[in-house]
């Protein structure tokens, strides 16, 4: 693959080139990693910027339907929209039976839209460590609104907040519990909280939940001088959505006045600090000598000759008692 | 702490000793790790065995309420029950606002029950790597039924299946989508699938979902000679629960005829193969020289002097170009 040609096709907004570039960057093969590095070094020279919106929430909260609505609004405003859906998926098989595309039908039909469901097969850190690269690629290809979607479990909200300019949390009152999806740390990163599915019987319940969450917000220290709102809406009836779009636009105006490069560099530093151990772990996993030794230890475990704790000790000793070839 | 005394208290079923032991084993402090190793070496000598049931499902599926019912049934059968709830929680703050204990009220009142909500602060691997140790501790303390609960996202089902003798998947028809929570790989590890909340208006919907899932199951290769059933029930009305309890008992009878030590050793080998990279990563994180160097690199990132990719390269070079002190 000629990386320079791919890069120029990308800059021209070529969708096939973008898809190829993403596949390359996500690949674990050593030869792809070399080409990926080259491509990323070109990308860093391009000066395109985008507005990155992270959307998270528990399964069933209606994220995909909401993203469809928000994305269509961006299209109406004249922007190109990319949606990166990070679904940790199964380690056994990639992806989910219901591809996110089915609920982003309107969006999927637009030619100014690029949707990429990404199965994060390595759930280390909660969000695939190549997501930042995907964002840069979409940016280089001219996508000015990049929506990053992830399931709101574990550390994914925290990591999404380190990748986005604006972080949205979506909650649904019908998910078995009014407070389903709320975790103690959730207020610390959300820039906007939506109570979705506020239609029909659930409308009153949604307003109650919104009020409750708002009162919690009032008690917490502020992340910045941005006022975090709690809005209820229904992606299905469209009620309340206009207010949400306006709030997103307001946030964009607010953050455009900030030194965005500095903010993004601080995010990058924090993200890197959290991810470097798993980057090293990945490096170790690919070393052939280490792979061979790990299989030997696994066999000994299987035969009951050693315990898992002994296997851990042996592996650490093996790795660090020898010189690793670069 | 006198580890030998703690060990003997544990063998006597002392709940305080069990709680202390769990705290010790989950601790990241170097001095605790040494004592933890000693304790685990004693534990491996004890010959108690337990029946381990992994329960997983999306948030809102009603896992906690179901576990309460199943646990109470085990109590009626005369067993001591431990419940280990693995909630990945927030990386910023531990745990969730709604502690799982509130929905396991009946169970929490029994003296033959031990419930432990565990915030898996390191979500590497989807399930905290110390869970196996916690299971061994509960076993040593005489708990014959150990229920491990986790949220069904990412790789957690897969990992729960590597820790349990029997794996249960709980789905709820009301969670926004009939198929909410089903991922392509889900059939590959579940020994029993429950459609929960099959009450009132949702009863018909539940039966429909059960039939649909059952037809998928028919098409897939079998994991073993155990017939995986799909049952609908309501933890609230109790309808269908008797059949679920009987199915769990049937599974126990079936698996008791198998060479369970061999099965568990194979699980341990597979689990270890998946977790050793993150164990090494943890080891790296705690090295003071590496910590210092990582802060330097993070500062350079923050000032925009280097990119994340450069930081990765520098860190890998730093770690493996030097001798690590054991």
XYZ file of C-alpha atoms in Angstrom, chain A residues 70 94 154 195 220 302:
6
model
C -28.019 14.641 16.755
C -16.625 -9.386 17.363
C -16.480 0.473 33.814
C -32.895 11.704 30.396
C -20.794 18.912 43.585
C -3.534 -27.173 33.180
